[in-house]
XYZ file of C-alpha atoms in Angstrom:
689
model
C 46.982 25.614 33.238
C 43.631 25.331 34.805
C 43.804 28.815 36.590
C 44.927 30.357 33.425
C 42.002 28.856 31.578
C 39.640 30.319 34.300
C 41.174 33.732 33.949
C 40.626 33.529 29.990
C 37.162 32.603 30.464
C 36.540 35.598 32.823
C 38.120 37.815 30.388
C 35.899 36.381 27.600
C 32.588 36.481 29.441
C 33.330 40.129 30.640
C 33.814 41.171 26.884
C 30.627 39.274 26.108
C 28.729 41.199 28.807
C 30.143 44.609 27.627
C 28.888 44.089 24.060
C 25.699 42.291 25.233
C 26.588 39.015 23.617
C 24.769 35.828 24.770
C 25.950 32.413 24.193
C 23.894 29.098 24.113
C 24.984 27.113 27.283
C 23.715 23.923 25.872
C 26.003 24.252 22.841
C 28.866 25.382 24.816
C 31.697 22.980 25.992
C 34.208 23.911 28.711
C 37.375 22.371 30.224
C 37.983 20.206 27.149
C 41.473 18.854 26.223
C 40.533 18.819 22.510
C 38.275 20.871 20.292
C 36.531 20.116 16.904
C 36.585 23.152 14.699
C 36.236 23.691 11.050
C 37.113 20.124 10.253
C 40.098 19.913 12.498
C 40.836 18.699 15.987
C 42.857 21.266 18.080
C 44.823 19.516 20.855
C 47.692 20.628 23.321
C 50.038 18.691 20.916
C 48.957 20.332 17.773
C 46.322 20.230 14.928
C 44.938 17.029 13.613
C 42.479 15.926 10.980
C 39.041 15.528 12.470
C 37.938 11.852 12.830
C 34.749 12.265 11.124
C 36.740 13.241 7.755
C 38.355 9.785 7.670
C 35.564 7.754 9.418
C 34.090 6.394 6.148
C 37.594 4.928 5.517
C 38.309 3.493 8.975
C 34.967 1.762 8.979
C 35.374 0.239 5.463
C 34.038 -3.352 5.814
C 36.032 -6.433 5.164
C 35.657 -7.542 1.375
C 33.602 -10.725 0.976
C 34.660 -11.499 -2.681
C 37.218 -10.581 -5.348
C 34.812 -7.657 -6.725
C 34.847 -5.911 -3.268
C 38.649 -6.299 -3.147
C 38.961 -4.767 -6.574
C 36.932 -1.863 -5.422
C 38.899 -1.344 -2.142
C 42.208 -1.497 -3.941
C 40.974 0.792 -6.740
C 39.963 3.345 -3.993
C 43.451 3.089 -2.271
C 45.397 3.147 -5.623
C 43.512 6.271 -6.632
C 45.324 8.156 -3.897
C 48.656 6.308 -4.089
C 50.424 9.626 -4.931
C 49.564 11.000 -1.595
C 49.900 7.749 0.418
C 53.445 6.734 -0.235
C 54.531 3.041 0.636
C 50.908 1.513 0.749
C 51.220 -0.349 -2.421
C 53.753 -2.856 -0.999
C 51.246 -3.692 1.929
C 48.400 -4.089 -0.539
C 50.172 -6.642 -2.554
C 48.965 -9.475 -0.340
C 45.299 -8.493 -1.314
C 46.247 -8.594 -4.957
C 46.762 -12.255 -4.705
C 43.149 -12.930 -4.311
C 42.020 -11.213 -7.516
C 44.318 -13.015 -9.871
C 42.583 -15.074 -12.510
C 42.082 -18.789 -11.369
C 42.718 -18.163 -7.732
C 39.862 -19.249 -5.379
C 38.649 -16.367 -2.930
C 39.608 -17.426 0.533
C 39.998 -14.807 3.253
C 42.737 -15.693 6.011
C 44.276 -14.130 8.867
C 47.145 -12.973 6.451
C 44.625 -11.058 4.271
C 42.949 -9.590 7.324
C 46.198 -8.273 8.638
C 47.111 -6.845 5.276
C 43.722 -5.199 4.962
C 43.848 -3.628 8.464
C 47.424 -2.414 7.819
C 46.574 -0.908 4.476
C 43.633 1.140 6.004
C 45.748 2.237 8.996
C 48.691 3.457 6.653
C 46.133 5.000 4.371
C 44.566 7.114 7.290
C 47.984 7.915 8.654
C 49.629 9.041 5.552
C 46.718 10.634 3.612
C 47.322 14.402 3.092
C 43.893 16.102 3.696
C 44.008 19.690 2.522
C 42.659 22.857 4.142
C 39.904 24.310 2.047
C 40.799 27.372 -0.231
C 37.705 29.357 -0.605
C 39.089 31.323 -3.499
C 39.054 28.230 -5.598
C 35.976 25.983 -6.697
C 34.998 22.857 -4.801
C 34.504 19.446 -6.433
C 31.799 17.117 -4.931
C 32.042 13.511 -5.962
C 28.843 11.663 -5.016
C 27.466 8.089 -5.607
C 24.667 5.814 -4.245
C 24.481 2.096 -3.954
C 21.409 0.070 -3.143
C 22.118 0.502 0.603
C 24.368 3.711 1.136
C 25.545 6.866 -0.274
C 29.215 8.092 -0.305
C 30.838 11.452 -1.181
C 34.285 12.991 -1.547
C 35.133 16.685 -1.190
C 38.124 17.978 -2.993
C 39.784 20.907 -4.799
C 42.454 21.209 -7.459
C 45.733 23.121 -7.231
C 47.403 25.292 -9.815
C 48.750 22.064 -11.524
C 45.445 20.355 -11.644
C 46.151 17.819 -8.917
C 43.501 16.713 -6.543
C 43.581 17.962 -2.902
C 41.214 15.933 -0.613
C 39.342 17.872 2.034
C 37.010 15.200 3.471
C 35.147 11.830 2.915
C 31.885 10.751 4.023
C 29.316 7.945 3.743
C 26.037 6.787 5.320
C 23.543 3.931 5.237
C 20.294 4.551 3.662
C 17.160 4.620 5.769
C 14.648 1.693 5.101
C 12.324 4.022 3.361
C 15.071 5.541 1.156
C 16.192 1.913 0.107
C 12.811 1.747 -1.775
C 13.468 4.914 -3.858
C 14.413 4.711 -7.499
C 18.093 4.975 -8.737
C 17.767 8.603 -9.542
C 16.229 9.458 -6.262
C 19.050 7.681 -4.422
C 21.530 9.518 -6.387
C 19.628 12.780 -5.563
C 19.872 11.681 -1.829
C 23.739 11.444 -2.048
C 23.901 14.937 -3.529
C 21.570 16.561 -1.086
C 22.955 14.717 1.953
C 26.658 15.485 0.987
C 25.820 19.233 0.476
C 24.240 19.319 3.864
C 27.286 17.480 5.223
C 29.773 19.845 3.760
C 27.413 22.895 4.040
C 30.204 25.119 5.847
C 32.355 24.664 2.824
C 29.867 24.905 -0.114
C 27.529 27.641 1.078
C 28.421 30.728 -0.773
C 31.077 29.018 -2.971
C 30.965 27.802 -6.563
C 31.291 23.996 -6.692
C 30.891 21.174 -9.149
C 28.803 17.983 -8.414
C 30.422 15.087 -10.210
C 28.173 12.006 -10.563
C 28.135 8.921 -12.762
C 24.355 9.018 -13.135
C 23.885 10.709 -16.512
C 20.158 11.684 -15.856
C 21.551 14.091 -13.150
C 23.284 16.079 -15.603
C 20.114 17.431 -17.060
C 18.571 17.978 -13.632
C 18.541 21.785 -13.819
C 16.787 21.761 -17.305
C 14.302 18.852 -16.671
C 10.814 19.004 -15.229
C 10.470 17.250 -11.857
C 8.754 13.992 -11.898
C 7.510 13.933 -8.266
C 7.125 16.218 -5.248
C 10.200 14.792 -3.672
C 12.377 15.794 -6.523
C 10.759 19.159 -6.674
C 11.632 19.751 -2.913
C 15.202 18.797 -3.554
C 15.498 21.038 -6.707
C 14.165 24.036 -4.712
C 16.745 23.229 -2.023
C 19.529 23.197 -4.618
C 18.448 26.665 -6.055
C 20.201 28.369 -3.073
C 23.643 27.230 -4.136
C 25.977 28.030 -7.031
C 26.590 24.666 -8.482
C 27.052 22.691 -11.691
C 26.425 18.889 -12.226
C 29.036 17.117 -14.271
C 28.596 13.727 -15.665
C 31.627 11.389 -15.048
C 31.945 7.729 -16.150
C 31.609 5.131 -13.362
C 35.410 4.259 -13.724
C 36.263 7.724 -12.893
C 34.137 7.865 -9.797
C 36.165 5.356 -7.962
C 36.099 7.066 -4.420
C 32.562 8.005 -4.017
C 31.518 4.611 -5.538
C 33.469 2.692 -3.038
C 32.417 4.798 -0.148
C 28.781 4.098 -1.045
C 29.353 0.580 -0.839
C 31.180 0.441 2.543
C 28.196 -1.041 4.218
C 28.668 -3.990 6.233
C 25.605 -6.411 5.745
C 25.755 -7.196 9.532
C 24.952 -3.510 10.393
C 21.468 -4.030 9.133
C 18.654 -5.991 10.501
C 19.946 -9.451 11.330
C 17.478 -11.016 8.915
C 18.956 -8.726 6.177
C 20.934 -11.459 4.493
C 17.868 -13.718 4.201
C 15.265 -13.305 1.546
C 12.825 -11.545 3.866
C 14.027 -7.951 3.413
C 11.310 -5.646 1.998
C 12.350 -4.323 -1.382
C 10.510 -2.111 -3.957
C 9.261 -3.921 -7.091
C 10.343 -2.475 -10.457
C 7.327 -2.971 -12.639
C 9.194 -2.365 -15.740
C 11.609 -5.191 -15.007
C 8.791 -7.574 -14.029
C 6.908 -6.724 -17.500
C 10.041 -7.964 -19.401
C 9.670 -11.325 -17.773
C 6.339 -11.602 -19.709
C 8.457 -11.893 -22.880
C 8.504 -15.733 -22.187
C 4.850 -15.587 -23.854
C 6.748 -15.009 -27.082
C 8.588 -18.302 -26.661
C 5.417 -20.342 -25.972
C 5.480 -22.302 -29.216
C 9.049 -23.611 -28.396
C 8.235 -23.945 -24.715
C 5.045 -25.984 -25.474
C 7.007 -28.274 -27.664
C 9.620 -28.761 -24.972
C 6.829 -30.053 -22.601
C 6.395 -33.809 -22.924
C 2.658 -33.757 -22.406
C 1.992 -30.887 -24.624
C 4.233 -32.265 -27.439
C 2.292 -35.469 -27.319
C -0.969 -33.409 -27.944
C 0.880 -31.596 -30.820
C 1.985 -34.925 -32.526
C -1.675 -36.376 -32.161
C -3.729 -33.141 -32.864
C -5.409 -34.892 -35.782
C -6.812 -37.486 -33.508
C -10.675 -36.923 -33.487
C -10.711 -37.056 -29.597
C -8.053 -34.345 -29.323
C -9.437 -32.126 -32.085
C -12.479 -31.519 -30.078
C -10.487 -30.476 -27.028
C -7.415 -28.532 -28.629
C -6.462 -26.341 -31.361
C -3.308 -25.111 -32.851
C -3.248 -21.377 -34.018
C -0.130 -19.678 -35.013
C 1.988 -22.546 -33.708
C 0.587 -22.155 -30.248
C -1.603 -24.906 -28.567
C -4.900 -23.820 -27.248
C -7.471 -25.529 -25.073
C -11.189 -25.397 -26.153
C -13.347 -24.401 -23.213
C -16.831 -23.339 -22.579
C -15.521 -19.720 -22.198
C -13.593 -19.870 -25.492
C -9.940 -20.736 -26.484
C -7.318 -20.680 -23.786
C -3.500 -20.946 -24.156
C -1.939 -24.111 -22.741
C 0.852 -23.440 -20.350
C 3.668 -25.871 -20.175
C 3.795 -27.391 -16.653
C 7.380 -26.147 -15.947
C 6.271 -22.443 -16.413
C 2.878 -22.570 -14.632
C 4.308 -21.368 -11.180
C 6.303 -18.546 -13.045
C 3.171 -17.211 -14.783
C 1.168 -17.301 -11.646
C 3.689 -15.505 -9.666
C 4.447 -12.885 -12.311
C 0.828 -11.916 -12.691
C 0.315 -11.970 -8.896
C 3.186 -9.496 -8.325
C 2.411 -7.200 -11.441
C -1.161 -6.834 -10.272
C -0.130 -5.699 -6.885
C -0.609 -9.104 -4.963
C -4.138 -9.622 -5.695
C -5.932 -12.539 -3.965
C -6.747 -16.065 -5.100
C -10.152 -15.319 -6.736
C -9.147 -12.295 -8.679
C -5.923 -13.864 -9.853
C -7.843 -16.971 -10.926
C -10.313 -15.030 -12.843
C -7.502 -12.958 -14.520
C -5.412 -16.058 -15.508
C -8.401 -18.008 -16.755
C -9.428 -15.309 -19.305
C -6.481 -16.321 -21.466
C -4.534 -19.326 -20.114
C -5.369 -22.788 -19.030
C -3.618 -25.422 -16.922
C -5.121 -28.170 -14.612
C -5.821 -27.494 -10.898
C -5.680 -23.750 -11.411
C -7.183 -22.608 -8.120
C -5.326 -25.158 -6.092
C -1.860 -24.225 -7.561
C -2.580 -20.472 -7.099
C -3.725 -20.842 -3.566
C -0.647 -22.997 -2.758
C 1.755 -20.357 -4.143
C 0.034 -17.139 -2.825
C -0.212 -18.413 0.810
C 3.639 -18.322 0.612
C 4.078 -14.800 -0.708
C 6.202 -12.860 1.620
C 4.578 -9.502 0.666
C 1.058 -10.863 1.162
C 1.885 -12.383 4.528
C 3.283 -9.155 6.085
C 1.035 -6.522 4.308
C -2.402 -8.040 3.909
C -5.297 -8.041 6.708
C -5.956 -11.735 7.240
C -9.509 -12.967 7.477
C -8.388 -15.688 10.016
C -8.418 -14.115 13.334
C -5.475 -15.652 15.412
C -6.995 -15.295 18.874
C -6.071 -17.587 21.605
C -8.960 -18.509 23.949
C -9.258 -16.258 27.006
C -7.637 -17.696 30.189
C -7.953 -15.610 33.323
C -5.284 -15.743 35.910
C -6.758 -17.597 38.701
C -6.193 -16.564 42.370
C -7.328 -18.244 45.640
C -6.789 -15.575 48.350
C -5.922 -11.894 48.875
C -2.299 -10.848 48.222
C -1.624 -14.027 46.077
C -1.161 -11.655 42.859
C -1.059 -7.893 42.545
C -1.002 -6.011 39.181
C 1.086 -2.912 38.779
C 1.033 -0.179 36.110
C 1.658 3.524 35.546
C -0.815 6.041 34.485
C 0.301 9.274 32.927
C 1.892 11.618 32.156
C -0.413 14.194 33.632
C -0.209 17.947 33.980
C 2.322 18.809 36.787
C 0.339 19.174 40.128
C 1.300 21.706 42.951
C 3.745 19.078 44.184
C 5.114 18.478 40.743
C 3.414 15.037 40.510
C 3.014 13.958 36.916
C 2.134 10.173 37.121
C 0.306 7.606 39.126
C 1.385 4.204 40.216
C -1.646 1.845 40.166
C -1.511 -1.334 42.351
C -4.546 -3.686 42.247
C -5.065 -7.080 44.024
C -6.208 -9.570 41.405
C -8.282 -11.506 43.887
C -10.067 -8.799 45.893
C -9.823 -5.817 43.321
C -8.450 -3.694 46.035
C -6.636 -0.532 44.514
C -4.110 1.777 45.937
C -3.115 4.902 43.913
C 0.242 6.647 44.527
C 0.963 10.057 42.964
C 4.659 10.256 41.696
C 6.926 12.778 40.188
C 8.649 10.439 37.507
C 7.713 6.904 36.495
C 10.980 5.299 37.356
C 12.024 2.015 39.040
C 13.110 4.020 42.137
C 9.453 5.520 42.377
C 7.935 2.118 41.926
C 10.109 0.818 44.977
C 9.004 3.615 47.152
C 5.361 2.971 46.436
C 5.821 -0.619 46.853
C 7.314 -0.036 50.298
C 4.157 2.020 51.267
C 1.857 -0.895 49.839
C 3.630 -3.545 51.869
C 2.285 -1.661 55.041
C -1.323 -2.574 54.072
C -0.817 -5.936 52.203
C 1.627 -8.708 51.764
C 1.586 -9.763 48.087
C 3.324 -12.971 46.983
C 3.633 -12.158 43.228
C 3.658 -9.045 41.228
C 2.537 -8.771 37.545
C 4.081 -5.923 35.449
C 4.219 -5.020 31.716
C 7.454 -4.886 29.726
C 8.293 -1.219 30.797
C 12.078 -0.675 31.386
C 11.091 0.239 34.979
C 9.852 -3.304 35.798
C 12.521 -5.115 33.724
C 15.336 -3.504 35.336
C 17.807 -5.447 37.546
C 17.053 -2.999 40.376
C 13.519 -3.832 40.388
C 14.098 -7.600 40.252
C 16.573 -7.443 43.089
C 14.183 -5.343 45.258
C 11.383 -7.990 44.766
C 13.785 -10.820 45.531
C 14.628 -9.061 48.817
C 10.946 -8.794 49.697
C 10.505 -12.490 48.723
C 8.048 -11.461 45.862
C 7.889 -13.343 42.635
C 7.911 -11.252 39.428
C 5.733 -12.156 36.300
C 6.308 -9.924 33.082
C 3.410 -10.070 30.705
C 4.086 -10.440 26.906
C 5.036 -7.492 24.711
C 2.002 -5.489 23.487
C -0.586 -7.732 25.358
C -1.951 -5.473 28.225
C -5.113 -7.456 28.418
C -3.424 -9.657 31.058
C -2.906 -6.655 33.380
C -6.084 -5.737 35.064
C -4.440 -2.530 36.234
C -5.152 -1.326 32.733
C -8.965 -1.507 33.551
C -8.220 0.773 36.632
C -6.399 3.209 34.310
C -9.479 3.440 32.088
C -11.648 4.146 35.168
C -9.346 6.718 36.281
C -9.944 8.688 33.050
C -13.619 8.574 33.724
C -13.306 9.836 37.276
C -10.901 12.681 36.307
C -13.289 13.850 33.493
C -16.077 13.904 35.980
C -14.227 15.565 38.816
C -11.370 17.800 37.566
C -13.385 19.399 34.853
C -11.166 22.302 33.665
C -8.718 22.229 36.630
C -6.459 19.659 35.081
C -3.489 20.471 37.316
C -5.518 19.824 40.372
C -5.933 16.144 39.647
C -3.851 14.961 42.651
C -6.375 16.770 45.070
C -8.874 14.199 43.988
C -6.738 10.929 44.025
C -7.584 9.911 47.530
C -11.244 10.493 46.959
C -11.189 8.337 43.766
C -9.264 5.531 45.463
C -12.054 5.614 48.249
C -14.779 5.428 45.816
C -13.178 2.352 43.961
C -12.479 0.448 47.055
C -15.957 1.007 48.624
C -18.352 0.511 45.822
C -19.269 -3.029 44.532
C -17.148 -4.647 42.047
C -19.006 -6.494 39.218
C -16.785 -9.467 39.379
C -16.550 -10.197 43.225
C -20.065 -8.872 43.989
C -18.668 -6.987 46.973
C -16.781 -3.847 47.811
C -13.003 -4.483 47.223
C -12.523 -3.079 50.918
C -14.693 -5.790 52.440
C -13.249 -8.570 50.124
C -9.674 -7.460 51.119
C -9.823 -6.558 54.875
C -13.159 -8.008 55.921
C -14.385 -4.685 57.131
C -16.941 -2.253 55.816
C -15.787 1.457 56.227
C -18.269 4.148 57.327
C -20.274 5.991 54.707
C -20.193 9.868 54.630
C -23.920 9.985 55.846
C -23.334 7.558 58.668
C -22.809 10.296 61.061
C -26.379 11.533 60.607
C -27.875 8.108 61.200
C -28.753 6.170 64.510
C -26.038 3.586 65.300
C -27.464 0.208 64.551
C -24.506 -1.939 65.171
C -20.829 -2.807 64.420
C -19.529 -2.486 60.950
C -19.924 -5.549 58.862
C -17.128 -8.124 59.115
C -16.301 -10.542 56.367
C -17.029 -14.173 57.507
C -15.738 -17.385 56.058
C -18.970 -18.002 54.031
C -18.720 -14.640 52.522
C -15.038 -15.241 51.386
C -16.074 -18.568 49.874
C -18.965 -16.873 48.052
C -16.615 -14.277 46.658
C -14.395 -17.126 45.162
C -17.349 -18.929 43.832
C -18.735 -15.826 42.093
C -15.345 -15.056 40.702
C -15.149 -18.437 39.179
C -18.746 -18.288 37.875
C -18.286 -14.715 36.287
C -15.076 -16.012 34.530
C -16.649 -19.079 33.223
C -19.510 -17.132 31.774
C -17.107 -14.572 30.119
C -14.808 -17.111 28.745
C -17.767 -19.266 27.250
C -18.998 -16.159 25.399
C -15.558 -14.752 24.260
C -13.949 -18.087 23.300
C -16.679 -19.185 20.817
C -14.776 -17.643 17.918
C -11.265 -18.239 19.389
C -8.928 -21.090 18.563
C -5.892 -22.330 20.332
C -2.868 -22.069 17.954
C 0.179 -23.742 19.217
C 3.675 -22.977 17.911
C 6.817 -25.179 18.351
C 10.532 -24.361 18.852
C 12.145 -23.592 15.540
C 8.967 -22.630 13.790
C 8.961 -19.265 11.747
C 6.412 -16.768 12.669
C 5.552 -13.082 11.907
C 4.723 -10.524 14.727
C 2.164 -7.739 14.326
C 4.031 -4.568 13.525
C 3.767 -1.587 15.738
C 3.341 1.083 13.034
C 4.057 4.642 13.856
C 3.887 7.562 11.359
C 6.947 9.739 11.048
C 6.088 13.218 9.394
C 9.764 14.192 9.153
C 10.455 11.203 6.980
C 7.211 11.360 4.988
C 6.229 7.950 6.429
C 2.525 7.120 7.277
C 1.583 4.234 9.488
C -1.266 3.310 7.051
C 1.309 2.311 4.421
C 3.586 0.358 6.646
C 3.727 -3.455 6.706
C 1.176 -4.930 9.013
C 3.474 -7.562 10.255
C 7.285 -7.984 10.975
C 9.557 -10.836 10.396
C 9.889 -13.697 10.088
C 11.380 -14.760 13.429
C 12.157 -18.052 15.013
C 10.312 -19.534 17.982
C 13.225 -19.885 20.627
C 11.287 -20.927 23.548
C 7.804 -21.893 24.739
C 7.126 -19.864 27.886
C 3.488 -20.844 28.435
C 0.305 -21.747 26.798
C 0.288 -18.719 24.816
C 3.582 -17.009 25.429
C 6.534 -17.434 23.307
C 10.211 -16.138 23.259
C 11.353 -15.109 19.783
C 14.935 -14.909 18.294
C 16.394 -13.941 14.837
C 16.505 -16.858 12.442
C 19.488 -19.019 13.127
C 20.721 -16.712 15.970
C 19.195 -18.044 19.317
C 21.352 -15.619 21.210
C 19.913 -12.578 19.412
C 16.480 -12.198 21.097
C 13.550 -10.426 19.399
C 11.352 -10.509 22.549
C 8.501 -12.230 24.421
C 5.090 -12.208 22.659
C 1.530 -13.567 23.294
C 0.282 -15.877 20.485
C -2.334 -13.311 19.607
C 0.389 -11.216 17.909
C 1.923 -14.080 16.107
C 1.196 -15.932 12.888
C 2.625 -18.831 11.090
C 5.102 -17.875 8.264
C 5.375 -19.956 5.090
C 8.652 -19.758 3.232
C 8.208 -18.331 -0.220
C 7.518 -21.327 -2.634
C 8.958 -19.382 -5.705
C 11.750 -16.919 -6.094
C 9.362 -14.266 -7.430
C 7.465 -14.445 -4.142
C 10.444 -13.557 -2.096
C 10.803 -10.089 -0.742
C 13.964 -9.686 -2.722
C 13.099 -11.026 -6.116
C 16.093 -11.712 -8.439
C 14.945 -9.756 -11.350
């Protein structure tokens, strides 16, 4: 009962205090009805197998072809001796792997598949580890995932399963070599089952033969060296086993549902490493040139007429290969059918070099008509080049300022921070600026939340009456709470496109804040809040370059007193804004904008996209030290995605290809570029080598 539990805790804590034992509160759990401990779940009803032990099985994806059904049934049948009665339920699935039967997945098969998994999980006898006996760790890696099975053998040599595990490979791990992926399976599974394997003798069983020599071989790179050093702290031995004997780990390493990846995973656009050794084998078609040339109608005609004086001055046959006589020397004639293949093979092998370098390289030994035109046509559709190379074409839309006619028509809002906590624990500033008059309000806040923005907005409404608010894509400004608040105040909300802060003039105020703080705060960084009111006063009462007057005058029509006015004779009332001055401010803003736009737009071009068009998005690259990933080597662009909706002259809503309900976000055209579908299979991101 609850009172009994409290009493037990009191006794436990009292004992801890007597022996000076401390516990980590963050890692402690109290008043729980179940507890995970040493691979089991303890409940009021007894001891159960932990869910994570069988999670790899419960999440086994639905087979999509006969091969995947064979893999699943092989996995199930491997443990048939421990899971009585399952074979009858799996019989329905066996129908789909019979010779001559067309694969067609129906509700009947889905029901049989689900029932087989449920019975397998329910009846599988997972054993408790015996630390007096060695452990066996079966591992395997596929192109997308790794799987593992931990078991022991009893006195009769029968397998006693302890746990299963599997996980999806990270994007960077997918690019590793086969050996490295197999090593990941070993390292990850050892860490997964560390509590069993640490201090115990165990055998690693893998169907990758190269790993059986791991302890004797010299590491080929720093990554494998690091893994070998990690393994030195364990008492293990790697045993090679045939793939047919590694049924379980192999199946678990392939329990990756394609839909769990990026929605574009099933398209041709997934980034994949290129195996240069496999590519080089493709150049063997050069050996077949004599045959391939004869199969080309145009070249065969030249072969048959080579003795013609007109042709003998242009062509020559050497070793059964037709050559073109050029000013630079003899060049091999390439059959028209294989021109594209040759261009793409050389392009990929030479690390996606550009048109000029590729043309120079090809023209040294080969010849075909319209070489530069064909090379350019193919290379502009190369997926890798489109996402990885810096383009010489600057896709910048013409500048277009947001026009306003009167104070309060539009205000821009943004957060500034985090900053060192002030004496009042303020860590951020909410910046609000009127787009027409440049009048600024600065509010110190503890946290940059929606609730804080609403509180500040309530204060701002006491000094101004905005009709529209411009915000960035921060979660504070896209929340339902923020939208509901603005609706109640009859204020319209405008969200700027992702990663396009130029439209929010509050960003300029943020830059100025940095200048003011560096000048005023000096080394008293936690005193910044003390200067905030003074900075706001400076901004609002010094001339703005766009309006030509102080923001305070433009907004309220009244000039405040200067600090030195108290020492001067009174010469009249403060300056009041008149109608002529308001008109002059509007005219000046228009003139300044026109001048800036004319200068800035000289090298800018309006590029319009249409609904359904494929585009790439500038990639937000971030280094990850823990994963050995540097931003400099990540793709420059991401995609492709589909234009789902045109929201304005330069703003577009994107979705995943063919999935209009799966949104990618709203982007400014400056971050987008047109995507050209690869015009050859070799130029796809996932070449079929």
